[in-house]
Short mmCIF file of C-alpha atoms in Angstrom, two decimals:
data_model
loop_
_atom_site.label_atom_id
_atom_site.label_comp_id
_atom_site.label_asym_id
_atom_site.label_seq_id
_atom_site.Cartn_x
_atom_site.Cartn_y
_atom_site.Cartn_z
CA MET A 207 0.00 0.00 0.00
CA ARG A 208 1.52 3.22 -1.17
CA LEU A 209 0.40 5.16 1.93
CA LEU A 210 2.28 2.76 4.21
CA GLU A 211 5.34 2.75 1.96
CA GLU A 212 5.45 6.51 1.95
CA ARG A 213 5.01 6.63 5.70
CA ILE A 214 7.85 4.18 6.26
CA LEU A 215 10.11 6.22 3.99
CA ALA A 216 9.12 9.45 5.72
CA ASP A 217 9.00 8.43 9.39
CA GLY A 218 10.60 5.00 9.70
CA LYS A 219 13.89 5.04 11.58
CA VAL A 220 16.76 2.68 10.96
CA ARG A 221 18.48 1.66 14.19
CA PRO A 222 21.83 -0.05 14.63
CA GLY A 223 21.70 -3.67 13.52
CA GLY A 224 19.39 -2.88 10.64
CA VAL A 225 16.26 -2.62 12.80
CA LEU A 226 13.51 -0.58 11.18
CA LYS A 227 11.53 1.32 13.82
CA VAL A 228 7.91 2.09 12.93
CA ASP A 229 6.89 2.81 16.53
CA GLY A 230 5.86 6.33 15.62
CA PHE A 231 2.90 5.35 13.45
CA LEU A 232 2.32 1.59 13.54
CA ASN A 233 2.97 -0.21 16.78
CA ASN A 234 3.30 2.19 19.69
CA MET A 235 2.00 5.56 18.64
CA MET A 236 -0.62 4.68 16.09
CA ASP A 237 -1.85 6.67 13.08
CA MET A 238 -5.59 6.16 12.78
CA GLU A 239 -5.84 7.22 9.14
CA LEU A 240 -3.16 4.72 8.20
CA PHE A 241 -4.98 2.02 10.17
CA GLN A 242 -8.23 2.86 8.43
CA ALA A 243 -6.52 2.59 5.06
CA LEU A 244 -5.00 -0.80 5.93
CA ALA A 245 -8.38 -2.08 7.12
CA ASP A 246 -9.96 -0.91 3.87
CA GLN A 247 -7.40 -2.98 1.94
CA TRP A 248 -8.08 -6.07 4.02
CA TYR A 249 -11.79 -5.60 3.57
CA GLU A 250 -11.35 -5.33 -0.16
CA ALA A 251 -9.35 -8.57 -0.18
CA PHE A 252 -11.63 -10.62 2.09
CA GLN A 253 -15.08 -9.06 1.84
CA ASN A 254 -16.57 -12.10 0.09
CA ASP A 255 -15.19 -14.69 2.49
CA GLY A 256 -17.84 -14.54 5.18
CA VAL A 257 -15.47 -13.29 7.87
CA ASN A 258 -17.37 -13.12 11.16
CA LYS A 259 -14.47 -12.79 13.61
CA ILE A 260 -11.14 -11.00 13.71
CA LEU A 261 -8.38 -12.62 15.78
CA THR A 262 -5.16 -10.91 16.80
CA ILE A 263 -2.59 -11.14 19.56
CA GLU A 264 -1.92 -8.56 22.24
CA ALA A 265 -0.74 -5.87 22.27
CA SER A 266 0.30 -4.10 19.09
CA GLY A 267 -2.07 -6.01 16.82
CA ILE A 268 -5.16 -4.84 18.68
CA GLY A 269 -5.49 -1.41 17.10
CA LEU A 270 -5.23 -2.73 13.55
CA ALA A 271 -7.61 -5.57 14.37
CA CYS A 272 -10.21 -3.12 15.68
CA PHE A 273 -10.23 -1.24 12.41
CA ALA A 274 -10.62 -4.54 10.58
CA GLY A 275 -13.51 -5.36 12.90
CA LEU A 276 -15.12 -2.05 12.07
CA ALA A 277 -14.72 -2.74 8.34
CA PHE A 278 -16.14 -6.27 8.58
CA HIS A 279 -18.79 -5.37 11.17
CA CYS A 280 -17.71 -8.25 13.37
CA PRO A 281 -16.24 -8.76 16.85
CA VAL A 282 -12.50 -8.62 17.48
CA LEU A 283 -10.86 -11.16 19.76
CA PHE A 284 -7.32 -10.89 21.00
CA ALA A 285 -5.26 -13.81 22.19
CA GLN A 286 -3.59 -13.13 25.52
CA LYS A 287 0.03 -13.85 26.25
CA THR A 288 -0.49 -14.90 29.84
CA THR A 289 -3.31 -16.31 31.86
CA PRO A 290 -4.91 -13.47 33.79
CA LYS A 291 -6.63 -14.55 36.97
CA HIS A 292 -9.96 -13.10 35.89
CA ILE A 293 -10.36 -15.52 33.02
CA ALA A 294 -12.25 -18.44 34.41
CA GLY A 295 -13.25 -21.47 32.43
CA SER A 296 -11.56 -23.29 29.68
CA VAL A 297 -9.19 -21.81 27.15
CA TYR A 298 -7.34 -22.94 24.07
CA THR A 299 -3.59 -22.67 24.63
CA THR A 300 -0.65 -22.64 22.33
CA ARG A 301 3.04 -21.85 22.80
CA VAL A 302 4.84 -19.08 20.96
CA GLU A 303 8.58 -18.57 20.79
CA SER A 304 9.43 -14.95 20.15
CA PHE A 305 12.67 -14.59 18.24
CA THR A 306 12.42 -10.82 18.52
CA HIS A 307 12.20 -10.78 22.28
CA GLY A 308 14.03 -14.04 22.94
CA ASN A 309 11.37 -15.65 25.09
CA ILE A 310 8.68 -18.33 25.03
CA TYR A 311 5.16 -17.67 26.21
CA ASP A 312 1.74 -19.28 26.25
CA VAL A 313 -1.05 -17.70 24.25
CA ILE A 314 -4.67 -18.31 25.13
CA VAL A 315 -8.18 -17.57 23.97
CA ALA A 316 -11.35 -18.43 25.82
CA LYS A 317 -13.15 -21.35 24.17
CA GLU A 318 -16.45 -19.56 24.45
CA TYR A 319 -15.24 -16.78 22.12
CA LEU A 320 -13.71 -18.88 19.35
CA ARG A 321 -16.30 -21.29 17.98
CA PRO A 322 -16.43 -23.99 15.29
CA GLU A 323 -18.83 -21.85 13.23
CA ASP A 324 -16.43 -18.89 13.16
CA ARG A 325 -14.75 -17.77 9.93
CA VAL A 326 -11.63 -16.09 11.20
CA LEU A 327 -9.40 -13.40 9.71
CA LEU A 328 -6.07 -13.06 11.51
CA ILE A 329 -4.63 -9.56 11.82
CA ASP A 330 -1.19 -8.54 13.03
CA ASP A 331 1.25 -5.70 12.58
CA PHE A 332 4.32 -7.77 11.66
CA LEU A 333 5.18 -11.08 10.11
CA ALA A 334 8.81 -11.91 10.80
CA ASN A 335 9.52 -15.51 11.76
CA GLY A 336 5.80 -16.18 11.89
CA ALA A 337 5.75 -17.60 15.40
CA ALA A 338 2.83 -15.46 16.57
CA LEU A 339 0.84 -16.20 13.42
CA ASP A 340 1.61 -19.92 13.83
CA GLY A 341 0.17 -19.67 17.31
CA LEU A 342 -3.00 -17.95 16.13
CA CYS A 343 -3.44 -20.56 13.38
CA ASP A 344 -3.13 -23.28 15.99
CA LEU A 345 -5.79 -21.66 18.19
CA VAL A 346 -8.17 -21.50 15.22
CA ARG A 347 -7.45 -25.16 14.44
CA GLN A 348 -8.07 -26.20 18.06
CA ALA A 349 -11.42 -24.40 17.98
CA GLY A 350 -12.44 -26.17 14.78
CA ALA A 351 -13.07 -22.76 13.24
CA THR A 352 -12.36 -21.83 9.61
CA LEU A 353 -9.22 -19.88 8.88
CA VAL A 354 -10.06 -17.43 6.11
CA GLY A 355 -6.66 -15.75 5.92
CA ALA A 356 -4.44 -13.15 7.49
CA GLY A 357 -3.93 -9.43 7.04
CA ILE A 358 -0.44 -8.26 7.97
CA ALA A 359 0.75 -4.67 7.84
CA VAL A 360 4.45 -5.40 7.26
CA GLU A 361 6.17 -8.63 6.30
CA LYS A 362 9.86 -8.77 7.05
CA CYS A 363 10.66 -10.59 3.82
CA PHE A 364 14.24 -11.24 4.92
CA GLN A 365 12.94 -13.42 7.77
CA PRO A 366 11.48 -16.84 7.08
CA GLY A 367 8.00 -16.47 8.56
CA GLY A 368 6.02 -16.23 5.35
CA GLU A 369 7.94 -18.99 3.61
CA ARG A 370 7.80 -21.26 6.65
CA LEU A 371 4.04 -20.86 6.95
CA ARG A 372 3.63 -21.96 3.36
CA ALA A 373 6.12 -24.81 3.70
CA ARG A 374 4.32 -26.16 6.75
CA GLY A 375 1.36 -27.01 4.57
CA LEU A 376 -0.86 -24.41 6.07
CA LEU A 377 -1.98 -23.75 2.50
CA PHE A 378 -1.16 -20.13 2.72
CA GLN A 379 -0.34 -18.14 -0.32
CA LEU A 380 1.21 -14.84 0.56
CA GLY A 381 0.33 -12.30 -2.05
CA GLN A 382 0.67 -8.67 -2.85
CA HIS A 383 -2.38 -6.52 -2.99
CA GLY A 384 -2.49 -4.32 -6.08
CA ARG A 385 0.65 -2.25 -6.19
CA ASP A 386 1.10 -2.68 -2.50
CA ARG A 387 4.45 -3.88 -1.22
CA GLY A 388 3.81 -3.10 2.43
CA ASP A 389 0.38 -4.51 3.08
CA HIS A 390 0.31 -8.27 2.72
CA HIS A 391 -2.46 -10.71 3.06
CA CYS A 392 -2.33 -14.44 3.33
CA ARG A 393 -5.12 -16.44 1.79
CA ARG A 394 -5.98 -20.03 2.50
CA ASP A 395 -5.82 -21.98 -0.73
CA MET B 239 -24.57 5.17 28.23
CA ARG B 240 -27.71 3.15 27.79
CA LEU B 241 -26.17 0.89 25.11
CA LEU B 242 -23.41 -0.19 27.50
CA GLU B 243 -25.85 -0.65 30.38
CA GLU B 244 -28.05 -2.83 28.25
CA ARG B 245 -25.10 -4.83 27.02
CA ILE B 246 -23.88 -5.44 30.56
CA LEU B 247 -27.34 -6.58 31.61
CA ALA B 248 -27.64 -8.82 28.56
CA ASP B 249 -24.16 -10.33 28.28
CA GLY B 250 -22.29 -9.52 31.48
CA LYS B 251 -21.60 -12.58 33.62
CA VAL B 252 -21.34 -12.58 37.38
CA ARG B 253 -18.62 -14.90 38.61
CA PRO B 254 -18.04 -16.17 42.15
CA GLY B 255 -16.78 -13.41 44.41
CA GLY B 256 -18.97 -10.80 42.76
CA VAL B 257 -16.72 -10.38 39.72
CA LEU B 258 -18.56 -8.96 36.72
CA LYS B 259 -17.14 -10.41 33.52
CA VAL B 260 -17.48 -8.22 30.43
CA ASP B 261 -14.86 -10.13 28.44
CA GLY B 262 -17.38 -10.98 25.77
CA PHE B 263 -17.82 -7.43 24.48
CA LEU B 264 -15.44 -5.03 26.23
CA ASN B 265 -12.02 -6.31 27.12
CA ASN B 266 -11.21 -9.54 25.34
CA MET B 267 -13.71 -10.06 22.56
CA MET B 268 -14.61 -6.54 21.58
CA ASP B 269 -17.82 -5.17 20.09
CA MET B 270 -16.92 -2.53 17.54
CA GLU B 271 -20.34 -0.86 17.48
CA LEU B 272 -20.21 -0.46 21.25
CA PHE B 273 -16.69 0.97 21.00
CA GLN B 274 -17.81 3.41 18.35
CA ALA B 275 -20.67 4.55 20.56
CA LEU B 276 -18.35 5.06 23.54
CA ALA B 277 -15.93 7.05 21.43
CA ASP B 278 -18.78 9.21 20.19
CA GLN B 279 -19.66 10.02 23.81
CA TRP B 280 -16.08 10.94 24.66
CA TYR B 281 -15.87 13.09 21.57
CA GLU B 282 -19.04 14.87 22.57
CA ALA B 283 -17.62 15.54 26.03
CA PHE B 284 -14.13 16.70 24.98
CA GLN B 285 -14.47 17.97 21.41
CA ASN B 286 -13.73 21.56 22.43
CA ASP B 287 -10.65 20.81 24.51
CA GLY B 288 -8.05 20.70 21.77
CA VAL B 289 -7.20 17.03 22.30
CA ASN B 290 -4.31 16.11 20.02
CA LYS B 291 -3.23 12.80 21.55
CA ILE B 292 -4.96 9.78 23.08
CA LEU B 293 -3.00 7.87 25.73
CA THR B 294 -3.95 4.44 27.02
CA ILE B 295 -2.21 1.45 28.58
CA GLU B 296 -1.80 -1.96 27.02
CA ALA B 297 -3.60 -4.18 26.36
CA SER B 298 -7.35 -3.92 26.81
CA GLY B 299 -7.46 -0.11 26.57
CA ILE B 300 -6.00 -0.07 23.06
CA GLY B 301 -9.17 -0.87 21.13
CA LEU B 302 -11.22 1.81 22.88
CA ALA B 303 -8.39 4.30 22.52
CA CYS B 304 -8.21 3.68 18.76
CA PHE B 305 -11.87 4.55 18.35
CA ALA B 306 -11.28 7.70 20.38
CA GLY B 307 -8.34 8.51 18.11
CA LEU B 308 -10.57 8.07 15.08
CA ALA B 309 -13.16 10.40 16.60
CA PHE B 310 -10.60 13.07 17.52
CA HIS B 311 -8.50 12.60 14.36
CA CYS B 312 -5.34 12.28 16.40
CA PRO B 313 -2.65 9.66 17.11
CA VAL B 314 -3.09 7.04 19.81
CA LEU B 315 -0.20 6.18 22.10
CA PHE B 316 -0.17 3.22 24.43
CA ALA B 317 1.99 2.96 27.52
CA GLN B 318 3.81 -0.35 27.70
CA LYS B 319 3.99 -2.50 30.78
CA THR B 320 7.53 -3.70 30.23
CA THR B 321 10.57 -2.48 28.42
CA PRO B 322 10.77 -4.27 25.10
CA LYS B 323 14.25 -4.56 23.73
CA HIS B 324 13.35 -2.83 20.48
CA ILE B 325 12.59 0.47 22.18
CA ALA B 326 15.78 2.42 22.11
CA GLY B 327 16.21 5.88 23.50
CA SER B 328 14.78 7.53 26.53
CA VAL B 329 11.41 6.83 28.06
CA TYR B 330 9.25 8.20 30.84
CA THR B 331 8.69 5.52 33.47
CA THR B 332 6.21 5.13 36.26
CA ARG B 333 5.30 2.25 38.55
CA VAL B 334 1.84 0.74 38.72
CA GLU B 335 0.55 -1.65 41.36
CA SER B 336 -2.26 -3.79 40.01
CA PHE B 337 -4.69 -4.76 42.73
CA THR B 338 -6.61 -6.90 40.25
CA HIS B 339 -3.64 -9.00 39.25
CA GLY B 340 -1.64 -8.64 42.45
CA ASN B 341 1.58 -7.44 40.88
CA ILE B 342 3.70 -4.35 40.39
CA TYR B 343 5.04 -3.32 37.02
CA ASP B 344 6.77 -0.46 35.31
CA VAL B 345 4.93 1.46 32.63
CA ILE B 346 6.78 3.40 29.96
CA VAL B 347 6.23 5.73 27.05
CA ALA B 348 8.90 6.98 24.69
CA LYS B 349 9.71 10.63 25.35
CA GLU B 350 9.62 11.40 21.66
CA TYR B 351 5.92 10.48 21.46
CA LEU B 352 4.63 12.41 24.50
CA ARG B 353 5.55 16.07 24.18
CA PRO B 354 5.06 19.23 26.25
CA GLU B 355 2.74 20.64 23.56
CA ASP B 356 0.40 17.64 23.72
CA ARG B 357 -3.14 17.92 25.06
CA VAL B 358 -3.84 14.41 26.23
CA LEU B 359 -7.06 12.49 26.71
CA LEU B 360 -6.61 9.27 28.71
CA ILE B 361 -8.74 6.29 27.71
CA ASP B 362 -9.15 3.01 29.55
CA ASP B 363 -11.71 0.26 29.88
CA PHE B 364 -11.91 0.16 33.67
CA LEU B 365 -11.39 2.45 36.63
CA ALA B 366 -11.19 0.37 39.80
CA ASN B 367 -8.49 1.40 42.24
CA GLY B 368 -7.16 3.87 39.73
CA ALA B 369 -3.58 2.64 39.76
CA ALA B 370 -3.26 2.47 35.98
CA LEU B 371 -4.84 5.89 35.55
CA ASP B 372 -2.52 7.29 38.23
CA GLY B 373 0.38 5.96 36.22
CA LEU B 374 -0.84 7.52 33.00
CA CYS B 375 -1.36 10.86 34.77
CA ASP B 376 2.20 10.67 36.05
CA LEU B 377 3.57 10.02 32.56
CA VAL B 378 1.68 13.07 31.25
CA ARG B 379 3.07 15.15 34.13
CA GLN B 380 6.63 13.98 33.47
CA ALA B 381 6.27 14.97 29.82
CA GLY B 382 5.02 18.43 30.76
CA ALA B 383 1.97 17.79 28.59
CA THR B 384 -1.56 18.99 29.37
CA LEU B 385 -3.97 16.49 30.83
CA VAL B 386 -7.38 17.22 29.35
CA GLY B 387 -9.27 14.43 31.06
CA ALA B 388 -10.07 10.75 30.90
CA GLY B 389 -12.69 8.62 29.21
CA ILE B 390 -13.44 5.38 31.04
CA ALA B 391 -15.90 2.75 29.88
CA VAL B 392 -16.76 1.34 33.30
CA GLU B 393 -16.03 2.72 36.78
CA LYS B 394 -16.19 0.20 39.56
CA CYS B 395 -17.84 2.65 41.96
CA PHE B 396 -17.40 0.28 44.90
CA GLN B 397 -13.62 0.60 44.56
CA PRO B 398 -11.83 3.77 45.56
CA GLY B 399 -10.10 4.73 42.29
CA GLY B 400 -12.30 7.64 41.29
CA GLU B 401 -12.47 9.09 44.79
CA ARG B 402 -8.74 8.65 45.34
CA LEU B 403 -7.90 10.42 42.11
CA ARG B 404 -9.96 13.39 43.18
CA ALA B 405 -8.58 13.36 46.75
CA ARG B 406 -5.01 13.38 45.44
CA GLY B 407 -5.59 16.86 44.14
CA LEU B 408 -5.48 15.84 40.53
CA LEU B 409 -8.44 18.18 40.07
CA PHE B 410 -10.54 15.53 38.52
CA GLN B 411 -14.27 15.68 38.64
CA LEU B 412 -15.83 12.41 37.69
CA GLY B 413 -19.15 13.07 36.05
CA GLN B 414 -22.00 11.31 34.38
CA HIS B 415 -22.73 12.01 30.79
CA GLY B 416 -26.41 12.58 30.14
CA ARG B 417 -28.37 9.65 31.42
CA ASP B 418 -25.30 7.49 31.20
CA ARG B 419 -24.35 5.42 34.20
CA GLY B 420 -21.78 3.23 32.46
CA ASP B 421 -19.66 5.65 30.51
CA HIS B 422 -17.75 8.03 32.71
CA HIS B 423 -15.46 10.82 31.91
CA CYS B 424 -13.11 12.72 34.17
CA ARG B 425 -12.49 16.35 33.46
CA ARG B 426 -9.65 18.45 34.75
CA ASP B 427 -11.07 21.37 36.68
#
């Protein structure tokens, strides 16, 4: 998406080690017009797929997911990285290894909110090694729900997440949307 | 706000110990139409106060804050509960004691994103003992920014957060908006 490309060129900051910081508009301080534009793209890509639930992972995916929820007129569920005491009842659990942060954590969603009849669109800000997206896919599988696809703001193409997701037989096909090189979506075959 | 009241009566669940669970529409699976309606109320209350930044705290405040950001046409910043490795540079830090979760954690925002010229509206899903809101107020104070007020979806009136915030001389006046008993806003005197 040209808007995101332009924003990265204008306000992205390259840190030592080749890290691209987009904290100023994507994943800490968040630009609502950019988010709206991304959600519009995802809606255009998946509007005929019967999406009735958006699933993301806390924390920086939540804002993007909410705009997707607004576009699709459906609820937004976020997977939690720990087990807060106030969640009673049964949950689906999966384990995610974060290469970025160098840790392993459990990710949960309440079973009552992810149902076999759900048609789920995953939303996240980044796809790097794909560990978080793997985890979300696994939660959808455990629930017996239908995985429609995934909308990702930025794929780090130099990291193996996208390729690994395809190679694992998850039947993903990562594509480009129009002239967009920043906004990716994954579609189940 | 009547919509929120009705939703709590319809879908809120009372758990043992008198805990009211609103996870199904407010702070885990999120209802976008409800969020839009809450943001509309906050916009109505603060539209003349020159708000140019929304500040919330991860994770469950982010969705609400994004809708507020959309209403006010301004960026949304979320305070982070830990110090991720990818945040370089200087941050404002405050300490929050969570009575709900029984732990103490540091909360940070990057100095570059919270500026003296900012007029900040705080947004959060709950006000219970007020510890998180205290922390956000402290971050705004450290930045030398102007605290316009706070929009809270649900105040737990049986817990002392609202009263304590006023008693601390933060010049808050917690009010009701119209006939609304669910949607509170705090206004700086």
